[in-house]
Structures are given as structure tokens and as C-alpha cells.
PDB file of C-alpha atoms in Angstrom:
ATOM      1  CA  MET A  14     -19.617  18.834  27.150  1.00  0.00           C
ATOM      2  CA  PHE A  15     -18.842  18.613  23.488  1.00  0.00           C
ATOM      3  CA  PHE A  16     -21.535  17.877  20.954  1.00  0.00           C
ATOM      4  CA  LEU A  17     -20.643  16.596  17.465  1.00  0.00           C
ATOM      5  CA  TYR A  18     -23.205  16.230  14.689  1.00  0.00           C
ATOM      6  CA  GLY A  19     -22.540  14.769  11.268  1.00  0.00           C
ATOM      7  CA  GLU A  20     -24.969  14.409   8.386  1.00  0.00           C
ATOM      8  CA  LEU A  21     -24.560  10.980   6.847  1.00  0.00           C
ATOM      9  CA  PRO A  22     -27.305  10.557   4.219  1.00  0.00           C
ATOM     10  CA  GLY A  23     -27.881   6.927   3.397  1.00  0.00           C
ATOM     11  CA  LEU A  24     -26.732   5.774   6.829  1.00  0.00           C
ATOM     12  CA  GLY A  25     -29.730   4.731   8.911  1.00  0.00           C
ATOM     13  CA  GLU A  26     -30.330   3.388  12.363  1.00  0.00           C
ATOM     14  CA  ASN A  27     -30.095  -0.167  10.951  1.00  0.00           C
ATOM     15  CA  THR A  28     -26.557   0.230   9.586  1.00  0.00           C
ATOM     16  CA  PRO A  29     -24.251   0.643  12.592  1.00  0.00           C
ATOM     17  CA  GLU A  30     -21.854  -1.907  11.165  1.00  0.00           C
ATOM     18  CA  ASN A  31     -20.934   0.673   8.512  1.00  0.00           C
ATOM     19  CA  LEU A  32     -19.894   3.289  11.099  1.00  0.00           C
ATOM     20  CA  ALA A  33     -17.319   3.441  13.896  1.00  0.00           C
ATOM     21  CA  VAL A  34     -16.348   5.995  16.501  1.00  0.00           C
ATOM     22  CA  GLU A  35     -13.116   5.493  18.399  1.00  0.00           C
ATOM     23  CA  TYR A  36     -10.531   7.422  20.396  1.00  0.00           C
ATOM     24  CA  THR A  37      -6.961   7.547  19.155  1.00  0.00           C
ATOM     25  CA  ASP A  38      -5.817   9.255  22.396  1.00  0.00           C
ATOM     26  CA  SER A  39      -7.315  11.102  25.357  1.00  0.00           C
ATOM     27  CA  LYS A  40      -8.079  14.200  23.253  1.00  0.00           C
ATOM     28  CA  THR A  41      -8.763  12.868  19.713  1.00  0.00           C
ATOM     29  CA  LEU A  42     -11.861  11.184  18.289  1.00  0.00           C
ATOM     30  CA  LEU A  43     -11.987   9.379  14.963  1.00  0.00           C
ATOM     31  CA  VAL A  44     -15.259   8.845  13.070  1.00  0.00           C
ATOM     32  CA  TYR A  45     -15.063   6.539  10.066  1.00  0.00           C
ATOM     33  CA  GLY A  46     -17.296   4.383   7.971  1.00  0.00           C
ATOM     34  CA  GLU A  47     -18.730   3.622   4.568  1.00  0.00           C
ATOM     35  CA  ILE A  48     -21.923   4.798   2.910  1.00  0.00           C
ATOM     36  CA  GLU A  49     -23.232   2.601   0.159  1.00  0.00           C
ATOM     37  CA  ARG A  50     -25.291   3.792  -2.786  1.00  0.00           C
ATOM     38  CA  GLU A  51     -28.948   2.932  -2.548  1.00  0.00           C
ATOM     39  CA  LYS A  52     -29.963   0.466  -5.166  1.00  0.00           C
ATOM     40  CA  VAL A  53     -33.155   1.491  -6.905  1.00  0.00           C
ATOM     41  CA  GLY A  54     -35.128  -0.228  -9.620  1.00  0.00           C
ATOM     42  CA  GLY A  55     -34.607   1.118 -13.109  1.00  0.00           C
ATOM     43  CA  VAL A  56     -35.427   0.484 -16.702  1.00  0.00           C
ATOM     44  CA  GLU A  57     -34.773  -2.708 -18.532  1.00  0.00           C
ATOM     45  CA  GLU A  58     -31.424  -3.198 -20.396  1.00  0.00           C
ATOM     46  CA  GLU A  59     -33.181  -3.039 -23.765  1.00  0.00           C
ATOM     47  CA  GLU A  60     -34.703   0.321 -22.935  1.00  0.00           C
ATOM     48  CA  ILE A  61     -31.298   1.611 -21.811  1.00  0.00           C
ATOM     49  CA  ALA A  62     -29.707   0.544 -25.072  1.00  0.00           C
ATOM     50  CA  MET A  63     -32.482   2.271 -27.050  1.00  0.00           C
ATOM     51  CA  MET A  64     -32.116   5.564 -25.070  1.00  0.00           C
ATOM     52  CA  GLU A  65     -28.319   5.538 -25.471  1.00  0.00           C
ATOM     53  CA  LYS A  66     -28.739   5.395 -29.232  1.00  0.00           C
ATOM     54  CA  THR A  67     -31.267   8.175 -29.485  1.00  0.00           C
ATOM     55  CA  ARG A  68     -29.910  10.875 -27.158  1.00  0.00           C
ATOM     56  CA  PRO A  69     -26.872  11.691 -24.999  1.00  0.00           C
ATOM     57  CA  ARG A  70     -27.054  10.526 -21.446  1.00  0.00           C
ATOM     58  CA  ARG A  71     -26.017  12.659 -18.465  1.00  0.00           C
ATOM     59  CA  TRP A  72     -25.851  11.431 -14.912  1.00  0.00           C
ATOM     60  CA  VAL A  73     -25.425  13.649 -11.845  1.00  0.00           C
ATOM     61  CA  SER A  74     -24.879  12.406  -8.335  1.00  0.00           C
ATOM     62  CA  GLU A  75     -24.929  14.969  -5.525  1.00  0.00           C
ATOM     63  CA  ARG A  76     -24.596  12.443  -2.684  1.00  0.00           C
ATOM     64  CA  SER A  77     -21.206  11.315  -1.571  1.00  0.00           C
ATOM     65  CA  VAL A  78     -20.784   7.579  -1.214  1.00  0.00           C
ATOM     66  CA  GLY A  79     -17.917   5.326  -0.233  1.00  0.00           C
ATOM     67  CA  ARG A  80     -15.493   5.372   2.667  1.00  0.00           C
ATOM     68  CA  PHE A  81     -14.917   8.394   4.841  1.00  0.00           C
ATOM     69  CA  GLN A  82     -13.022   9.371   7.981  1.00  0.00           C
ATOM     70  CA  ARG A  83     -12.734  12.473  10.096  1.00  0.00           C
ATOM     71  CA  TYR A  84     -10.613  13.303  13.129  1.00  0.00           C
ATOM     72  CA  PHE A  85     -11.807  15.662  15.884  1.00  0.00           C
ATOM     73  CA  ALA A  86      -9.222  17.074  18.298  1.00  0.00           C
ATOM     74  CA  PHE A  87     -10.525  18.369  21.623  1.00  0.00           C
ATOM     75  CA  PRO A  88      -8.733  21.197  23.446  1.00  0.00           C
ATOM     76  CA  VAL A  89      -8.896  19.295  26.760  1.00  0.00           C
ATOM     77  CA  GLN A  90      -8.999  15.685  27.900  1.00  0.00           C
ATOM     78  CA  VAL A  91     -12.392  14.035  27.730  1.00  0.00           C
ATOM     79  CA  GLU A  92     -14.163  11.239  29.625  1.00  0.00           C
ATOM     80  CA  LEU A  93     -13.990   8.315  27.246  1.00  0.00           C
ATOM     81  CA  GLU A  94     -16.182   6.037  29.347  1.00  0.00           C
ATOM     82  CA  LYS A  95     -19.077   8.515  29.440  1.00  0.00           C
ATOM     83  CA  ALA A  96     -19.182   9.382  25.722  1.00  0.00           C
ATOM     84  CA  THR A  97     -22.275   8.348  23.737  1.00  0.00           C
ATOM     85  CA  ALA A  98     -23.085   8.091  20.031  1.00  0.00           C
ATOM     86  CA  GLY A  99     -26.177   7.396  17.987  1.00  0.00           C
ATOM     87  CA  VAL A 100     -27.640   7.754  14.490  1.00  0.00           C
ATOM     88  CA  GLU A 101     -31.121   9.083  13.772  1.00  0.00           C
ATOM     89  CA  ASN A 102     -32.526   9.988  10.355  1.00  0.00           C
ATOM     90  CA  GLY A 103     -29.013   9.986   8.845  1.00  0.00           C
ATOM     91  CA  VAL A 104     -27.533  12.268  11.486  1.00  0.00           C
ATOM     92  CA  LEU A 105     -24.742  11.044  13.761  1.00  0.00           C
ATOM     93  CA  ARG A 106     -24.759  12.596  17.222  1.00  0.00           C
ATOM     94  CA  VAL A 107     -21.762  12.176  19.544  1.00  0.00           C
ATOM     95  CA  VAL A 108     -21.760  13.598  23.114  1.00  0.00           C
ATOM     96  CA  VAL A 109     -18.388  13.792  24.799  1.00  0.00           C
ATOM     97  CA  PRO A 110     -18.087  15.038  28.410  1.00  0.00           C
ATOM     98  CA  LYS A 111     -15.110  17.052  29.519  1.00  0.00           C
ATOM     99  CA  ILE A 112     -13.002  15.776  32.430  1.00  0.00           C
ATOM    100  CA  GLU A 113     -13.839  17.673  35.568  1.00  0.00           C
ATOM    101  CA  LYS A 114     -11.034  19.661  37.095  1.00  0.00           C
ATOM    102  CA  PRO A 115      -8.682  17.096  38.660  1.00  0.00           C
ATOM    103  CA  VAL A 116      -8.478  17.048  42.447  1.00  0.00           C
ATOM    104  CA  GLU A 117      -5.010  18.034  43.635  1.00  0.00           C
ATOM    105  CA  ARG A 118      -3.502  15.622  46.146  1.00  0.00           C
ATOM    106  CA  THR A 119      -0.263  15.410  48.010  1.00  0.00           C
ATOM    107  CA  MET A 120       1.546  12.054  47.811  1.00  0.00           C
ATOM    108  CA  GLU A 121       3.438  10.661  50.742  1.00  0.00           C
ATOM    109  CA  ILE A 122       6.997   9.606  49.888  1.00  0.00           C
ATOM    110  CA  ASN A 123       8.538   6.669  51.767  1.00  0.00           C
ATOM    111  CA  GLY A 124      12.233   6.861  52.766  1.00  0.00           C
ATOM    112  CA  LYS A 125      14.577   9.600  53.837  1.00  0.00           C
ATOM    113  CA  SER A 126      14.580  12.843  52.039  1.00  0.00           C
ATOM    114  CA  THR A 127      17.860  14.449  51.014  1.00  0.00           C
ATOM    115  CA  LEU A 128      16.215  17.777  50.343  1.00  0.00           C
ATOM    116  CA  LYS A 129      16.775  20.659  52.737  1.00  0.00           C
ATOM    117  CA  GLU A 130      13.808  22.552  53.962  1.00  0.00           C
ATOM    118  CA  PRO A 131      13.319  25.844  52.192  1.00  0.00           C
ATOM    119  CA  GLU A 132      15.030  28.729  53.955  1.00  0.00           C
ATOM    120  CA  SER A 133      12.557  31.225  55.209  1.00  0.00           C
ATOM    121  CA  LYS A 134      13.562  34.745  54.591  1.00  0.00           C
ATOM    122  CA  GLY A 135      12.659  37.032  57.381  1.00  0.00           C
ATOM    123  CA  PRO A 136      12.192  40.744  57.161  1.00  0.00           C
ATOM    124  CA  GLU A 137      15.273  42.452  55.833  1.00  0.00           C
TER     125      GLU A 137
END
């Protein structure tokens, strides 16, 4: 099994429409989405104008917002139908099972064969 965890602050359980997980092929997973900035109440426009005149304003944002995407390449084929994903407290968790070792089978071929049987080499 493969376990993928991604911290996505601002993305809660109620925002699955902003997140997608899809397979691009049998060994590659793509996670993409968009995180929007939380809107919080602030000061009135008049107060902002007054503060701008009296002192310099500096804003720092440590949280990434906007669109994102990330590819994950697995070293083996995985079982797409059995993969699961969920978000809890801003953490994405994806569980991807590996494909069990394939069962080897012999296939019957219809028609005449033009191949000669392998020559057995006896003791020399």
C-alpha cells in the first residue's frame, strides 16, 4: 500500500469541489485544486485611509493560496478501483493499494503451429 498525505490549510471537509484526485495512467496520480483565501472582517475604509497616512503598512502572508497541482509516480502499477481519498482538518489522505503479483497463465492457441518442438539435448 502507498499512503500519501498533503497539508492543505484552508481546505476543509466541506470544500471537496476545490480538490480533485485522478490517475493519468496506471502508475501516476495527479492531485490538483484551488485554495481560496479566508475572508475575515477588518477595519473600515476610513480607518485604513487614516492608518496609511500616519505610518507605513506591511503585510505578510505565510499561507499559500491559489491553484496547485502535484504528480505522484508509483514504482509499480496500482489498483485504481480500490484507492481512497479524504480530507480531515486540512490534511488530504490518499491510500493506494499495490496490484498483487499477477497470476501467470498459459493461453491456448487455436490453429496449427508452425513452430518445431525444442530439440532436447541429451548427454554429450
